[in-house]
Every structure is written in structure tokens, then in C-alpha cells.
PDB file of C-alpha atoms and ligand atoms in Angstrom:
ATOM      1  CA  MET A 217      57.870-165.244  25.989  1.00 95.00           C
ATOM      2  CA  ARG A 218      57.242-165.007  22.272  1.00 97.00           C
ATOM      3  CA  VAL A 219      59.379-162.298  20.767  1.00 98.00           C
ATOM      4  CA  VAL A 220      60.178-161.098  17.275  1.00 98.00           C
ATOM      5  CA  LEU A 221      63.432-159.281  16.484  1.00 98.00           C
ATOM      6  CA  LEU A 222      63.047-156.856  13.602  1.00 97.00           C
ATOM      7  CA  GLY A 223      65.736-154.778  11.943  1.00 95.00           C
ATOM      8  CA  PRO A 224      67.642-154.224   8.718  1.00 94.00           C
ATOM      9  CA  PRO A 225      70.558-156.377   7.534  1.00 91.00           C
ATOM     10  CA  GLY A 226      73.578-155.423   9.614  1.00 88.00           C
ATOM     11  CA  ALA A 227      71.612-154.172  12.611  1.00 91.00           C
ATOM     12  CA  GLY A 228      73.037-156.966  14.783  1.00 89.00           C
ATOM     13  CA  LYS A 229      69.949-159.151  14.968  1.00 94.00           C
ATOM     14  CA  GLY A 230      71.894-162.462  14.943  1.00 93.00           C
ATOM     15  CA  THR A 231      74.208-161.418  17.762  1.00 94.00           C
ATOM     16  CA  GLN A 232      71.456-159.978  19.935  1.00 96.00           C
ATOM     17  CA  ALA A 233      69.110-162.883  19.176  1.00 97.00           C
ATOM     18  CA  GLN A 234      71.573-165.343  20.726  1.00 96.00           C
ATOM     19  CA  ILE A 235      72.197-163.256  23.853  1.00 96.00           C
ATOM     20  CA  ILE A 236      68.550-162.300  24.481  1.00 97.00           C
ATOM     21  CA  ALA A 237      67.332-165.870  23.871  1.00 96.00           C
ATOM     22  CA  GLY A 238      69.832-166.986  26.502  1.00 96.00           C
ATOM     23  CA  HIS A 239      68.298-164.601  28.993  1.00 95.00           C
ATOM     24  CA  LEU A 240      64.771-165.717  28.129  1.00 94.00           C
ATOM     25  CA  GLY A 241      65.706-169.411  28.187  1.00 95.00           C
ATOM     26  CA  ALA A 242      64.023-169.818  24.826  1.00 96.00           C
ATOM     27  CA  PRO A 243      65.443-170.859  21.411  1.00 97.00           C
ATOM     28  CA  ALA A 244      66.608-168.155  18.982  1.00 98.00           C
ATOM     29  CA  ILE A 245      65.193-169.143  15.576  1.00 97.00           C
ATOM     30  CA  SER A 246      66.876-167.492  12.627  1.00 96.00           C
ATOM     31  CA  THR A 247      65.360-168.097   9.182  1.00 96.00           C
ATOM     32  CA  GLY A 248      68.594-166.933   7.547  1.00 94.00           C
ATOM     33  CA  ASP A 249      70.590-169.516   9.523  1.00 94.00           C
ATOM     34  CA  ILE A 250      68.115-172.303   8.665  1.00 95.00           C
ATOM     35  CA  PHE A 251      68.275-171.399   5.005  1.00 94.00           C
ATOM     36  CA  ARG A 252      72.104-171.221   5.021  1.00 93.00           C
ATOM     37  CA  ALA A 253      72.303-174.622   6.760  1.00 93.00           C
ATOM     38  CA  ASN A 254      70.057-176.051   4.006  1.00 93.00           C
ATOM     39  CA  VAL A 255      72.154-174.439   1.306  1.00 93.00           C
ATOM     40  CA  SER A 256      75.363-175.953   2.630  1.00 92.00           C
ATOM     41  CA  GLY A 257      73.629-179.289   3.222  1.00 95.00           C
ATOM     42  CA  LYS A 258      72.408-179.144  -0.387  1.00 95.00           C
ATOM     43  CA  THR A 259      68.854-180.052   0.637  1.00 95.00           C
ATOM     44  CA  GLU A 260      65.856-179.499  -1.662  1.00 95.00           C
ATOM     45  CA  LEU A 261      64.830-176.510   0.461  1.00 94.00           C
ATOM     46  CA  GLY A 262      68.360-175.113   0.167  1.00 94.00           C
ATOM     47  CA  GLN A 263      68.312-175.457  -3.576  1.00 95.00           C
ATOM     48  CA  LYS A 264      64.998-173.603  -3.762  1.00 95.00           C
ATOM     49  CA  ALA A 265      66.223-170.819  -1.516  1.00 95.00           C
ATOM     50  CA  LYS A 266      69.750-170.257  -2.883  1.00 95.00           C
ATOM     51  CA  THR A 267      68.992-168.241  -6.018  1.00 95.00           C
ATOM     52  CA  PHE A 268      66.864-165.778  -4.039  1.00 96.00           C
ATOM     53  CA  MET A 269      69.420-165.454  -1.275  1.00 94.00           C
ATOM     54  CA  ASP A 270      72.371-164.908  -3.621  1.00 92.00           C
ATOM     55  CA  ALA A 271      70.462-162.155  -5.347  1.00 92.00           C
ATOM     56  CA  GLY A 272      69.605-160.521  -2.042  1.00 91.00           C
ATOM     57  CA  ASP A 273      65.891-161.160  -2.603  1.00 95.00           C
ATOM     58  CA  LEU A 274      63.446-162.665  -0.163  1.00 96.00           C
ATOM     59  CA  VAL A 275      62.729-166.368  -0.453  1.00 97.00           C
ATOM     60  CA  PRO A 276      58.998-166.694  -1.449  1.00 97.00           C
ATOM     61  CA  ASP A 277      56.596-166.560   1.485  1.00 96.00           C
ATOM     62  CA  GLU A 278      55.093-170.000   0.918  1.00 93.00           C
ATOM     63  CA  ILE A 279      58.510-171.678   1.275  1.00 95.00           C
ATOM     64  CA  THR A 280      59.479-169.566   4.273  1.00 96.00           C
ATOM     65  CA  VAL A 281      56.196-169.781   6.166  1.00 95.00           C
ATOM     66  CA  ALA A 282      56.039-173.593   5.885  1.00 93.00           C
ATOM     67  CA  MET A 283      59.578-173.856   7.198  1.00 93.00           C
ATOM     68  CA  VAL A 284      58.892-171.610  10.175  1.00 94.00           C
ATOM     69  CA  LYS A 285      55.688-173.434  11.017  1.00 93.00           C
ATOM     70  CA  ASP A 286      57.607-176.714  11.155  1.00 92.00           C
ATOM     71  CA  ARG A 287      60.289-175.134  13.326  1.00 94.00           C
ATOM     72  CA  LEU A 288      57.762-173.594  15.738  1.00 94.00           C
ATOM     73  CA  ALA A 289      56.073-176.989  16.110  1.00 92.00           C
ATOM     74  CA  GLU A 290      59.258-178.456  17.695  1.00 93.00           C
ATOM     75  CA  PRO A 291      59.012-179.063  21.443  1.00 95.00           C
ATOM     76  CA  ASP A 292      61.647-176.524  22.434  1.00 95.00           C
ATOM     77  CA  ALA A 293      59.590-173.676  20.902  1.00 95.00           C
ATOM     78  CA  LYS A 294      56.320-174.567  22.690  1.00 91.00           C
ATOM     79  CA  ALA A 295      56.894-172.285  25.703  1.00 89.00           C
ATOM     80  CA  GLY A 296      58.480-169.424  23.836  1.00 96.00           C
ATOM     81  CA  PHE A 297      60.881-168.344  21.151  1.00 97.00           C
ATOM     82  CA  LEU A 298      62.824-165.459  19.732  1.00 98.00           C
ATOM     83  CA  LEU A 299      62.379-165.081  16.001  1.00 98.00           C
ATOM     84  CA  ASP A 300      65.243-163.474  14.089  1.00 97.00           C
ATOM     85  CA  GLY A 301      64.615-162.604  10.407  1.00 96.00           C
ATOM     86  CA  PHE A 302      60.975-163.618  10.400  1.00 97.00           C
ATOM     87  CA  PRO A 303      58.506-162.189   9.624  1.00 98.00           C
ATOM     88  CA  ARG A 304      59.921-160.100   6.812  1.00 97.00           C
ATOM     89  CA  THR A 305      56.712-159.238   4.964  1.00 97.00           C
ATOM     90  CA  ILE A 306      53.200-158.243   6.094  1.00 97.00           C
ATOM     91  CA  ALA A 307      51.905-161.514   4.609  1.00 97.00           C
ATOM     92  CA  GLN A 308      54.372-163.491   6.772  1.00 97.00           C
ATOM     93  CA  ALA A 309      53.315-161.485   9.855  1.00 98.00           C
ATOM     94  CA  GLU A 310      49.663-162.270   9.187  1.00 97.00           C
ATOM     95  CA  GLN A 311      50.366-165.979   8.774  1.00 97.00           C
ATOM     96  CA  LEU A 312      52.388-166.014  11.956  1.00 97.00           C
ATOM     97  CA  ARG A 313      49.578-164.344  13.855  1.00 97.00           C
ATOM     98  CA  ALA A 314      47.114-166.885  12.438  1.00 96.00           C
ATOM     99  CA  SER A 315      49.166-169.927  13.300  1.00 93.00           C
ATOM    100  CA  LEU A 316      49.841-168.702  16.843  1.00 94.00           C
ATOM    101  CA  ALA A 317      46.183-167.895  17.265  1.00 95.00           C
ATOM    102  CA  GLU A 318      45.249-171.438  16.324  1.00 91.00           C
ATOM    103  CA  LEU A 319      47.166-172.539  19.419  1.00 87.00           C
ATOM    104  CA  GLY A 320      45.593-169.774  21.559  1.00 91.00           C
ATOM    105  CA  ASN A 321      48.852-167.853  21.583  1.00 93.00           C
ATOM    106  CA  GLY A 322      50.186-164.536  20.393  1.00 96.00           C
ATOM    107  CA  LEU A 323      53.393-162.479  20.346  1.00 97.00           C
ATOM    108  CA  ASP A 324      54.376-160.727  23.568  1.00 97.00           C
ATOM    109  CA  ARG A 325      56.740-158.167  22.090  1.00 98.00           C
ATOM    110  CA  VAL A 326      58.411-157.062  18.858  1.00 98.00           C
ATOM    111  CA  LEU A 327      61.824-155.406  19.158  1.00 98.00           C
ATOM    112  CA  GLU A 328      62.972-153.240  16.292  1.00 98.00           C
ATOM    113  CA  LEU A 329      66.740-152.635  16.183  1.00 97.00           C
ATOM    114  CA  VAL A 330      67.306-149.152  14.732  1.00 95.00           C
ATOM    115  CA  VAL A 331      70.658-148.271  13.095  1.00 93.00           C
ATOM    116  CA  ASP A 332      71.420-145.548  10.564  1.00 89.00           C
ATOM    117  CA  GLU A 333      72.099-146.716   7.001  1.00 86.00           C
ATOM    118  CA  ASP A 334      75.765-145.572   6.719  1.00 85.00           C
ATOM    119  CA  GLU A 335      76.591-147.708   9.724  1.00 86.00           C
ATOM    120  CA  LEU A 336      74.747-150.694   8.188  1.00 88.00           C
ATOM    121  CA  VAL A 337      76.744-150.569   4.956  1.00 85.00           C
ATOM    122  CA  ARG A 338      79.997-150.218   6.913  1.00 85.00           C
ATOM    123  CA  ARG A 339      79.188-153.171   9.161  1.00 85.00           C
ATOM    124  CA  LEU A 340      78.032-155.462   6.308  1.00 85.00           C
ATOM    125  CA  SER A 341      80.958-154.850   4.011  1.00 83.00           C
ATOM    126  CA  SER A 342      83.452-155.672   6.749  1.00 84.00           C
ATOM    127  CA  ARG A 343      81.500-158.686   8.108  1.00 84.00           C
ATOM    128  CA  ARG A 344      83.125-162.118   7.837  1.00 89.00           C
ATOM    129  CA  MET A 345      82.024-165.512   8.973  1.00 86.00           C
ATOM    130  CA  LEU A 346      84.052-168.564  10.015  1.00 87.00           C
ATOM    131  CA  VAL A 347      83.643-171.522   7.612  1.00 86.00           C
ATOM    132  CA  ASP A 348      85.871-174.621   8.039  1.00 88.00           C
ATOM    133  CA  GLY A 349      88.462-172.562   9.937  1.00 92.00           C
ATOM    134  CA  GLU A 350      88.580-169.707   7.413  1.00 92.00           C
ATOM    135  CA  TRP A 351      87.067-166.210   7.520  1.00 92.00           C
ATOM    136  CA  VAL A 352      84.916-165.665   4.440  1.00 90.00           C
ATOM    137  CA  GLN A 353      82.571-162.996   3.196  1.00 85.00           C
ATOM    138  CA  ARG A 354      78.943-164.119   2.979  1.00 84.00           C
ATOM    139  CA  SER A 355      78.079-164.250  -0.731  1.00 81.00           C
ATOM    140  CA  ASP A 356      75.224-161.804  -0.149  1.00 85.00           C
ATOM    141  CA  ASP A 357      77.440-159.325   1.720  1.00 85.00           C
ATOM    142  CA  GLU A 358      79.041-157.921  -1.451  1.00 85.00           C
ATOM    143  CA  PRO A 359      78.362-154.190  -1.875  1.00 82.00           C
ATOM    144  CA  GLU A 360      75.906-154.464  -4.802  1.00 84.00           C
ATOM    145  CA  THR A 361      73.873-157.133  -3.044  1.00 88.00           C
ATOM    146  CA  VAL A 362      73.992-155.276   0.293  1.00 87.00           C
ATOM    147  CA  ARG A 363      72.473-152.227  -1.370  1.00 89.00           C
ATOM    148  CA  HIS A 364      69.749-154.407  -2.890  1.00 91.00           C
ATOM    149  CA  ARG A 365      69.015-156.108   0.490  1.00 91.00           C
ATOM    150  CA  LEU A 366      68.613-152.701   2.137  1.00 92.00           C
ATOM    151  CA  GLN A 367      66.184-151.698  -0.591  1.00 93.00           C
ATOM    152  CA  VAL A 368      64.197-154.938  -0.104  1.00 94.00           C
ATOM    153  CA  TYR A 369      64.169-154.195   3.603  1.00 95.00           C
ATOM    154  CA  ARG A 370      62.791-150.664   3.106  1.00 95.00           C
ATOM    155  CA  GLU A 371      60.102-151.857   0.713  1.00 97.00           C
ATOM    156  CA  GLN A 372      58.986-155.142   2.145  1.00 96.00           C
ATOM    157  CA  THR A 373      60.039-155.375   5.803  1.00 97.00           C
ATOM    158  CA  ALA A 374      60.090-151.808   7.164  1.00 96.00           C
ATOM    159  CA  PRO A 375      56.230-151.639   6.974  1.00 97.00           C
ATOM    160  CA  LEU A 376      56.126-154.266   9.723  1.00 98.00           C
ATOM    161  CA  SER A 377      57.170-151.570  12.171  1.00 97.00           C
ATOM    162  CA  GLY A 378      53.841-149.769  11.673  1.00 97.00           C
ATOM    163  CA  PHE A 379      51.961-153.090  11.596  1.00 98.00           C
ATOM    164  CA  TYR A 380      53.229-154.151  15.001  1.00 98.00           C
ATOM    165  CA  ASP A 381      52.998-150.628  16.458  1.00 98.00           C
ATOM    166  CA  GLY A 382      49.327-150.796  15.569  1.00 97.00           C
ATOM    167  CA  GLU A 383      49.053-153.987  17.577  1.00 96.00           C
ATOM    168  CA  GLY A 384      50.709-152.308  20.574  1.00 97.00           C
ATOM    169  CA  LEU A 385      53.645-154.748  20.445  1.00 98.00           C
ATOM    170  CA  LEU A 386      56.475-152.592  19.085  1.00 98.00           C
ATOM    171  CA  ALA A 387      59.514-151.411  21.055  1.00 98.00           C
ATOM    172  CA  ARG A 388      62.126-149.490  19.059  1.00 98.00           C
ATOM    173  CA  ILE A 389      65.659-150.046  20.272  1.00 96.00           C
ATOM    174  CA  ASP A 390      68.578-147.804  19.552  1.00 96.00           C
ATOM    175  CA  ALA A 391      71.048-150.377  18.148  1.00 94.00           C
ATOM    176  CA  MET A 392      74.033-148.003  17.780  1.00 93.00           C
ATOM    177  CA  GLY A 393      76.665-148.579  20.518  1.00 91.00           C
ATOM    178  CA  SER A 394      78.269-151.629  21.992  1.00 94.00           C
ATOM    179  CA  VAL A 395      76.724-155.126  21.952  1.00 95.00           C
ATOM    180  CA  GLU A 396      76.270-154.917  25.748  1.00 96.00           C
ATOM    181  CA  GLU A 397      74.525-151.496  25.561  1.00 96.00           C
ATOM    182  CA  VAL A 398      72.109-152.749  22.963  1.00 96.00           C
ATOM    183  CA  THR A 399      71.374-155.959  24.903  1.00 97.00           C
ATOM    184  CA  ALA A 400      70.662-153.891  27.998  1.00 96.00           C
ATOM    185  CA  ARG A 401      68.163-151.688  26.108  1.00 97.00           C
ATOM    186  CA  ALA A 402      66.504-154.751  24.607  1.00 97.00           C
ATOM    187  CA  LEU A 403      66.176-156.497  27.926  1.00 97.00           C
ATOM    188  CA  GLU A 404      64.712-153.411  29.525  1.00 96.00           C
ATOM    189  CA  ALA A 405      62.068-153.296  26.805  1.00 96.00           C
ATOM    190  CA  LEU A 406      61.225-156.914  27.667  1.00 96.00           C
ATOM    191  CA  GLY A 407      61.034-156.087  31.384  1.00 93.00           C
ATOM    192  CA  ARG A 408      64.133-158.156  32.201  1.00 88.00           C
ATOM    193  CA  SER A 409      67.153-157.268  34.229  1.00 78.00           C
ATOM    194  CA  PRO A 410      70.484-157.789  32.416  1.00 74.00           C
ATOM    195  CA  GLN A 411      71.909-159.464  35.563  1.00 71.00           C
ATOM    196  CA  ALA A 412      69.290-162.170  35.775  1.00 62.00           C
ATOM    197  CA  GLY A 413      69.701-165.431  33.804  1.00 56.00           C
ATOM    198  CA  PRO A 414      66.881-167.471  32.271  1.00 59.00           C
ATOM    199  CA  GLN A 415      63.798-167.322  34.526  1.00 53.00           C
ATOM    200  CA  ALA A 416      62.069-170.478  35.428  1.00 47.00           C
ATOM    201  CA  GLY A 417      58.533-171.336  34.446  1.00 43.00           C
ATOM    202  CA  GLU A 418      58.497-169.716  31.009  1.00 45.00           C
TER     203      GLU A 418
HETATM  204  P1  ADP B 229      70.250-160.322   7.013  1.00 55.22           P
HETATM  205  O1  ADP B 229      69.377-159.982   8.153  1.00 55.22           O
HETATM  206  O2  ADP B 229      71.683-159.963   7.259  1.00 55.22           O
HETATM  207  O3  ADP B 229      69.788-159.838   5.650  1.00 55.22           O
HETATM  208  P2  ADP B 229      69.495-163.129   7.160  1.00 55.22           P
HETATM  209  O4  ADP B 229      70.515-164.162   7.581  1.00 55.22           O
HETATM  210  O5  ADP B 229      68.370-162.878   8.088  1.00 55.22           O
HETATM  211  O6  ADP B 229      70.309-161.882   6.818  1.00 55.22           O
HETATM  212  O7  ADP B 229      68.825-163.601   5.784  1.00 55.22           O
HETATM  213  C1  ADP B 229      69.610-163.895   4.630  1.00 55.22           C
HETATM  214  C2  ADP B 229      68.722-164.186   3.442  1.00 55.22           C
HETATM  215  O8  ADP B 229      67.875-165.321   3.703  1.00 55.22           O
HETATM  216  C3  ADP B 229      67.778-163.068   3.052  1.00 55.22           C
HETATM  217  O9  ADP B 229      68.382-162.102   2.235  1.00 55.22           O
HETATM  218  C4  ADP B 229      66.656-163.874   2.307  1.00 55.22           C
HETATM  219  O10 ADP B 229      67.069-164.231   1.022  1.00 55.22           O
HETATM  220  C5  ADP B 229      66.577-165.173   3.145  1.00 55.22           C
HETATM  221  N1  ADP B 229      65.541-164.985   4.237  1.00 55.22           N
HETATM  222  C6  ADP B 229      65.789-165.049   5.544  1.00 55.22           C
HETATM  223  N2  ADP B 229      64.648-164.888   6.249  1.00 55.22           N
HETATM  224  C7  ADP B 229      63.622-164.732   5.355  1.00 55.22           C
HETATM  225  C8  ADP B 229      62.234-164.513   5.433  1.00 55.22           C
HETATM  226  N3  ADP B 229      61.618-164.414   6.598  1.00 55.22           N
HETATM  227  N4  ADP B 229      61.516-164.431   4.247  1.00 55.22           N
HETATM  228  C9  ADP B 229      62.169-164.511   3.060  1.00 55.22           C
HETATM  229  N5  ADP B 229      63.473-164.683   2.911  1.00 55.22           N
HETATM  230  C10 ADP B 229      64.236-164.826   4.010  1.00 55.22           C
END
């Protein structure tokens, strides 16, 4: 299955992506994680992306699209994938559609995680990640930057909801509630039972 996970910062995309990908037996591909790994590894790509990320802005489409194309060409993504954090602009969505079409493929489903904005701000400002044994705040999780990221989401990414609805691919998932509840709703929208593990042949 080829699935896109859509939703604002703080909606729980990263957490759900890992769990759902496990059920699908497909890799979870997070553009944010790939960028962060490149920033800590001080690669050329990381250096290009860092200024945009620290400001809470999107990394330019040409950099992001090339990176995702490379990742989707890896053998583990051939039979399916779950994209987390990509596409984030209509232009990215169109490029994704075109590169899948070249291979005779297309997306099967787009899941949009829906959370109200007060809850997003609350989750993001208390979020910490483990780096070298210490809990640290992500540099783009500071309140000013969080507000900016939410604005970028509203302006550039939220229109994807209508775009994918128009293609008949969109399922909106209520992402308030426990991790397990949200997973169950997402799996139901994918036609999977929460009890079943990865299914063979996909
Ligand atoms: P969140 O969903 O919490 O905002 P991510 O980890 O998905 O965080 O992304 C962190 C940052 O990485 C974004 O603010 C942006 O700068 C960059 N980024 C990730 N994915 C994309 C993308 N598809 N297009 C442009 N920039 C991206």
C-alpha cells in the first residue's frame, strides 16, 4: 500500500507513522527525520536544509523532492510506503503523483490527522526528544517557531486536504485521544484490523 500521512506539526504523525507502517509491513519515510539526520551528520543536504528548518520554514521543493525521489527508489519502498511529512505543498504533491505515475503506480490513501490548534501548541511546547541520553527540546519547537510552523501549515500544506479529497483519496482521522485510539481509527480507514500484523504479499 502507498499511503501519505498528512497533518499539522504536533498531530502525532511520527508516532502513528511508525505504528501504521509496522501493520502495513512497509517503511515509514519521514522527510523531517531524513533532514534531521543530515543536519546532525553535517552533510551538504543538511547544511542546505538547516536554516529553513530552524526558522520553521519549508525546505525548498527542489531539494525536498529530489531527496524523496531517491528514497522512494530504494528497494524497500518498491512494494509500498508510508510517507510522513511529504508532500507538504501542492507542487510536491503533483511531483509525487508524476513520479509514481512514471512507474505505473499511484497513492492508495491519504490519512489526515485532525487535532485542534490549542492541543497542538500544548503538545509541541512540552515535546522533548532523546539525544545522546539527554532529553532536549527540538530547536524548532520553541513557542515563536511553533506558531510560525502552524502558519506555514495553514498556508502551504492545509490545501492538500482539498487536493486529495478531489482525487477521492482522503480520509480524515480524529487524532484527539490516546495513541491506540488514533491508530485504530487510522487502520480502519485503511481497511485493516488492529489485531492483524503485516499482511503478506504487499
Ligand atoms: P513537524 O511535522 O513536527 O513540523 P517534521 O519533522 O515533519 O516536523 O519537519 C521538520 C522540518 O523539516 C519542517 O519544519 C521543514 O523545515 C522540514 N521539512 C520536512 N518535510 C518537508 C517537506 N516535505 N518540504 C519542505 N520542508 C520539509
